[in-house]
Coordinates of C-alpha atoms in Angstrom, one line a residue:
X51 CA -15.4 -88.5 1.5
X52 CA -12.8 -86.6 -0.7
X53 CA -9.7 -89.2 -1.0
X54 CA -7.9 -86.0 -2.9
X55 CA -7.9 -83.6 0.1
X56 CA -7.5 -86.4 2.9
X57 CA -4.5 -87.4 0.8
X58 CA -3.3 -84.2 0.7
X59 CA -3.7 -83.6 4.2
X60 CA -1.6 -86.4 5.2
X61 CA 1.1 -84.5 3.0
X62 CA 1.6 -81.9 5.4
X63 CA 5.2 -81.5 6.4
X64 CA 3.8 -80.0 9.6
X65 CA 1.9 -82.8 11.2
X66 CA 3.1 -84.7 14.1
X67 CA 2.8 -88.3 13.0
X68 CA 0.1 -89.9 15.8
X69 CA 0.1 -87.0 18.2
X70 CA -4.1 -87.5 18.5
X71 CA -2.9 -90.9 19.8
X72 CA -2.0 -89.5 23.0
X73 CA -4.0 -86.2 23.2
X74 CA -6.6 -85.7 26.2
X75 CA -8.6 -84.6 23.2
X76 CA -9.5 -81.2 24.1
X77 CA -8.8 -79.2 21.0
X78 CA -9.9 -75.9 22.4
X79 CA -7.1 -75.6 24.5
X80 CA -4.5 -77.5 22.1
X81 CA -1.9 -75.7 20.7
X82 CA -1.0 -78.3 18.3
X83 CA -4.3 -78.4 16.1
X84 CA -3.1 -77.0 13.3
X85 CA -0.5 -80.6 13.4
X86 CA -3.0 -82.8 14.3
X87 CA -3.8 -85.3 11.0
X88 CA -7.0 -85.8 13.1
X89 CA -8.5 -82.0 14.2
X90 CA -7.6 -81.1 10.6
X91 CA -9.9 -83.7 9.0
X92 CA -12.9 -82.6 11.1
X93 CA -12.1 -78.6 10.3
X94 CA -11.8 -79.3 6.3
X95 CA -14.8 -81.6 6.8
X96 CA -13.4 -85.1 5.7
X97 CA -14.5 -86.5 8.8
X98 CA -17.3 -86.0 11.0
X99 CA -17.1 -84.1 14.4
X100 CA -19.5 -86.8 15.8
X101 CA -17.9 -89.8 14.3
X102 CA -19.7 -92.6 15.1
X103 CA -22.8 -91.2 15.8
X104 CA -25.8 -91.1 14.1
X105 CA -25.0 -87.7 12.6
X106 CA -22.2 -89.3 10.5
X107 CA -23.1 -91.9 7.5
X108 CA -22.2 -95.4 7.5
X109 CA -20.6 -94.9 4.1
X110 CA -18.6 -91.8 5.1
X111 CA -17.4 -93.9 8.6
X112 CA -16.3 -96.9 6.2
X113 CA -14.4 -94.3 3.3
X114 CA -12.4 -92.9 6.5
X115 CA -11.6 -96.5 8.5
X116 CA -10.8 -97.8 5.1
X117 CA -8.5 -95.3 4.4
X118 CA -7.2 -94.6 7.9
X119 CA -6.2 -98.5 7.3
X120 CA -4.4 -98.4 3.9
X121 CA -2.4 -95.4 5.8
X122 CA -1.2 -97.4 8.9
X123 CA -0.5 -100.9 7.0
X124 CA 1.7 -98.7 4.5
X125 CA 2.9 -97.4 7.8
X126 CA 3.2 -100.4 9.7
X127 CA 5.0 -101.9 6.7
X128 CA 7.4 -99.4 6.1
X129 CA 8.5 -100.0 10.0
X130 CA 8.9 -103.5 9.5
X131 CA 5.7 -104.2 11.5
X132 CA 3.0 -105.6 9.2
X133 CA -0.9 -105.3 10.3
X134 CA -2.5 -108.8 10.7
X135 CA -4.2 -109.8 7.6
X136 CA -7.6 -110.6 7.4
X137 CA -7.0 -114.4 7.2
X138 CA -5.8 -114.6 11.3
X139 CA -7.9 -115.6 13.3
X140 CA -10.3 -113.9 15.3
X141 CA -11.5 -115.5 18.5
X142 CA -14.9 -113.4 19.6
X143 CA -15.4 -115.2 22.9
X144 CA -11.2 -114.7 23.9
X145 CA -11.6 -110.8 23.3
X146 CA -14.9 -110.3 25.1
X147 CA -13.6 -112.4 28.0
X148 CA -10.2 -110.0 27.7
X149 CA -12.8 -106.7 27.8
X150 CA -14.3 -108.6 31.5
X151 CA -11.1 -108.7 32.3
X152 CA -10.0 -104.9 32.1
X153 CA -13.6 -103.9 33.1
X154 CA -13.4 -106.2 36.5
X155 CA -9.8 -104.9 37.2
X156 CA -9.5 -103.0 40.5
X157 CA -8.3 -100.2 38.6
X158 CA -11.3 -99.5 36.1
X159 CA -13.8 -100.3 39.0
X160 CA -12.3 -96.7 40.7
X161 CA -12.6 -95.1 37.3
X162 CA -16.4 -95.7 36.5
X163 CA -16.7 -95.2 40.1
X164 CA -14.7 -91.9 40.2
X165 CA -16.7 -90.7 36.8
X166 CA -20.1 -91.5 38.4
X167 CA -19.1 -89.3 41.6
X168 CA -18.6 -86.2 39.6
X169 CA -21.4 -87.0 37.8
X170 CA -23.6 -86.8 40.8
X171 CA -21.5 -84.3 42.4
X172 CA -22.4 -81.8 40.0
X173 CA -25.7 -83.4 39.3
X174 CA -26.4 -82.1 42.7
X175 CA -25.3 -78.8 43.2
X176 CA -26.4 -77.4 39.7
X177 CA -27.8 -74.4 41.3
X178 CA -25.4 -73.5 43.7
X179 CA -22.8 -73.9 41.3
X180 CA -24.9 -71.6 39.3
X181 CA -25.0 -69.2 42.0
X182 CA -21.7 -69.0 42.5
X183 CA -20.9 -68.3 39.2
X184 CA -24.1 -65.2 39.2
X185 CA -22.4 -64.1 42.8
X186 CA -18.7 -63.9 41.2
X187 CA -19.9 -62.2 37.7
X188 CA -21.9 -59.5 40.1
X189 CA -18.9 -58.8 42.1
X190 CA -16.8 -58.1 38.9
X191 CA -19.5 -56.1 37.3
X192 CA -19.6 -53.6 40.6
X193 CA -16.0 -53.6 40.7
X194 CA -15.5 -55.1 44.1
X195 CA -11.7 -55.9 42.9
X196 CA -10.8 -55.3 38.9
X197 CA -8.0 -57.7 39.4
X198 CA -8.8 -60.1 42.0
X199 CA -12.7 -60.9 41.6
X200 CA -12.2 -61.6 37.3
X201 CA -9.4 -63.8 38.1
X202 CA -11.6 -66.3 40.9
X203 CA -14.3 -65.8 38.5
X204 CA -12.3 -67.2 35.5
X205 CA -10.5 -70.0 37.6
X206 CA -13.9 -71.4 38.9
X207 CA -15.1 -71.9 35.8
X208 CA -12.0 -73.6 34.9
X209 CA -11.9 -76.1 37.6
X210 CA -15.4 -76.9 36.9
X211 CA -14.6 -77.8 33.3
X212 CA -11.4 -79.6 33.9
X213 CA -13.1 -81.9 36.4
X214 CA -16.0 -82.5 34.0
X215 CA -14.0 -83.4 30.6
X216 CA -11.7 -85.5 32.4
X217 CA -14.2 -87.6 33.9
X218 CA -15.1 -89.7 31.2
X219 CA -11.3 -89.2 29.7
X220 CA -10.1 -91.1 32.4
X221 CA -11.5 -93.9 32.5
X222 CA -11.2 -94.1 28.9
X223 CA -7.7 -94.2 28.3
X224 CA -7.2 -96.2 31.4
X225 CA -9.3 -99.1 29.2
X226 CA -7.2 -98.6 26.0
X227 CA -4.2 -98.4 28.6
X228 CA -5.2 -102.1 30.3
X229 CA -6.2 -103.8 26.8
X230 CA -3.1 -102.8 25.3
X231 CA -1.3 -104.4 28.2
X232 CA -2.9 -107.7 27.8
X233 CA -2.2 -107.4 24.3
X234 CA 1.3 -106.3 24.9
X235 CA 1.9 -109.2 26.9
X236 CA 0.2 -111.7 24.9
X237 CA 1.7 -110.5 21.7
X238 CA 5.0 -109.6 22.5
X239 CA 3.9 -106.5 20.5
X240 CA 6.0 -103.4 21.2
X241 CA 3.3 -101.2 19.8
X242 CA 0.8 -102.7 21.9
X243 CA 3.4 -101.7 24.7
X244 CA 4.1 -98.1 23.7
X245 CA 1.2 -96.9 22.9
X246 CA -0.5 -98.7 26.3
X247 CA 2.1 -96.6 28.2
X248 CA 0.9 -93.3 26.3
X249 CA -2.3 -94.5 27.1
X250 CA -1.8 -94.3 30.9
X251 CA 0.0 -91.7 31.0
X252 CA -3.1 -89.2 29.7
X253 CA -5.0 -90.7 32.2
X254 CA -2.2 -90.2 34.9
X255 CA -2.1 -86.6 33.7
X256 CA -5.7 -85.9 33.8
X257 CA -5.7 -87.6 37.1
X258 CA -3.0 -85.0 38.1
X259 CA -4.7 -82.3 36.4
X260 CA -8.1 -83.3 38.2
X261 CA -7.0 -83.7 42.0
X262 CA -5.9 -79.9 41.5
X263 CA -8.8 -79.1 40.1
X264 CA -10.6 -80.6 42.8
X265 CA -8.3 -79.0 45.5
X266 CA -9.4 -75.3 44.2
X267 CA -13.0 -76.4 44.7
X268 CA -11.8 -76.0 48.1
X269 CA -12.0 -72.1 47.9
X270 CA -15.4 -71.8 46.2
X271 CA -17.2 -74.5 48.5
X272 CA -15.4 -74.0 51.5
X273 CA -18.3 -76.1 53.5
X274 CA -18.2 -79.4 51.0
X275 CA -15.3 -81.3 52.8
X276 CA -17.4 -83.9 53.2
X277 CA -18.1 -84.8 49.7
X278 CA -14.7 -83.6 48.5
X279 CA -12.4 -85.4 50.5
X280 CA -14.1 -88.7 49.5
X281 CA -13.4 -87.9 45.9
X282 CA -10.2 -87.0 46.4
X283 CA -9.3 -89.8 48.3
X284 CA -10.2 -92.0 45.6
X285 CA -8.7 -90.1 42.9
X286 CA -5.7 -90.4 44.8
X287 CA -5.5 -94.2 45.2
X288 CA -6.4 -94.4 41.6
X289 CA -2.9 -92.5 40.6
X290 CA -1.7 -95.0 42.9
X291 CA -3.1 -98.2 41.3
X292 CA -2.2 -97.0 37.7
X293 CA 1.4 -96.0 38.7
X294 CA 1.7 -99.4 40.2
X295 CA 0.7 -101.1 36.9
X296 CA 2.4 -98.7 34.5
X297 CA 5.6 -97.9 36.0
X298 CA 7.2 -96.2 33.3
X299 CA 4.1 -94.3 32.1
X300 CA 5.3 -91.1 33.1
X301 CA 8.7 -91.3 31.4
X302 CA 6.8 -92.0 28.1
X303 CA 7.3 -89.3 25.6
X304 CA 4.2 -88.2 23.6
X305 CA 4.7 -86.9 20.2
X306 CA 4.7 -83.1 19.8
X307 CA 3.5 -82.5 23.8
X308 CA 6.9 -84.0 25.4
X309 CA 9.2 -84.6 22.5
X310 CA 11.7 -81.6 20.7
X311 CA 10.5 -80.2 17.5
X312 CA 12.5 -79.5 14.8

């Protein structure tokens, strides 16, 4: 890893200081890449694309964490809000029983649920969904509609996609969002709070974004009501659940995405 270009990445007046934090992490569609400390370091190559797979090296993963850390404490300190040294102690069987504990909550029983439905959903209907994409193309290519056929085309696709990254994003966030809370609570810690609220909110807005999605299927699969609804249904009581537990979610604002720039 070079320390001399991470280092001077993190010099860049232009970042947003912990937008990735709270980022659906979909860079292809962010318009905030080129302030992200995080899609920067994968585009100049300091960190792997596939950290923390085998792709990346164990030495390379250690040079970033250790660095990432040096970062934050000098961050943390500099907010008044030193990191816990490595001297406090760490109670293995306390945190594995706190991970039970988000993993059994009603709320991340929907999510694994919800993921596993779209998984099979598409699972399923690979071919049709294939189909429907070869019917729409051939419509555009004879010309049925120049305007109307290359817009359906273009919006079934994107449904597709949104339901299919946000399935695992989902539930993903909601687990930061839960362990943060017990955290928060136990801690009194205010960034355990915050960043649990950002937390739930990404997954209340790919929630939002998802039941949309899911609505346009609508259009496209006109006979799949019955495998639909159920999946809306639950996506639905979902928003419900995590609204319930993190009232003031939605009023959180994320850096760069809902906050003014100057």
């Amino acid at each position: 890893m070079d320390k001399n270009l991470l280092m001077a990445l993190t010099q860049n007046p232009e970042l947003i200081s912990g937008i990735y934090n709270f980022c659906d992490g979909w860079c292809e569609r962010c318009s905030f890449t080129q302030k992200c400390l995080k899609y920067l370091m994968i585009e100049e190559g300091v960190a792997d694309e596939k950290i923390g797979e085998e792709e990346c090296s164990e030495e390379n993963l250690d040079e970033v964490f250790q660095f990432s850390f040096e970062l934050l404490n000098q961050a943390a300190k500099k907010m008044g809000m030193p990191l816990p040294s490595d001297e406090d102690e760490f109670d293995e069987e306390k945190e594995q029983q706190k991970d039970e504990a988000v993993f059994g909550s009603q709320i991340m029983l929907q999510a694994d649920k919800y993921a596993e439905l779209v998984e099979n959903w598409f699972g399923l209907r690979e071919s049709l969904i294939e189909e429907r994409k070869k019917a729409l193309h051939g419509l555009v290519l004879l010309g049925a509609d120049a305007f109307t056929f290359p817009r359906s085309l273009d919006r079934f696709k994107d449904r597709c996609e949104v339901i299919q990254w946000y399935q695992f994003i989902i539930p993903s966030k909601l687990f930061r969002a839960l362990r943060g809370q017990i955290e928060g609570d136990e801690n009194a810690n205010e960034f355990q709070v915050e960043d649990c609220r950002g937390s739930a909110k990404v997954a209340l807005l790919a929630i939002d974004s998802s039941l949309e999605a899911w609505t346009g299927l609508f259009d496209f699969f006109p006979d799949e009501d019955d495998s639909i609804l159920p999946i809306l249904m639950l996506l639905s009581g979902m928003r419900t659940l995590v609204e319930a537990a993190f009232p003031d979610a939605r009023s959180f604002q994320r850096p760069g995405f809902d906050t003014a720039l100057d």
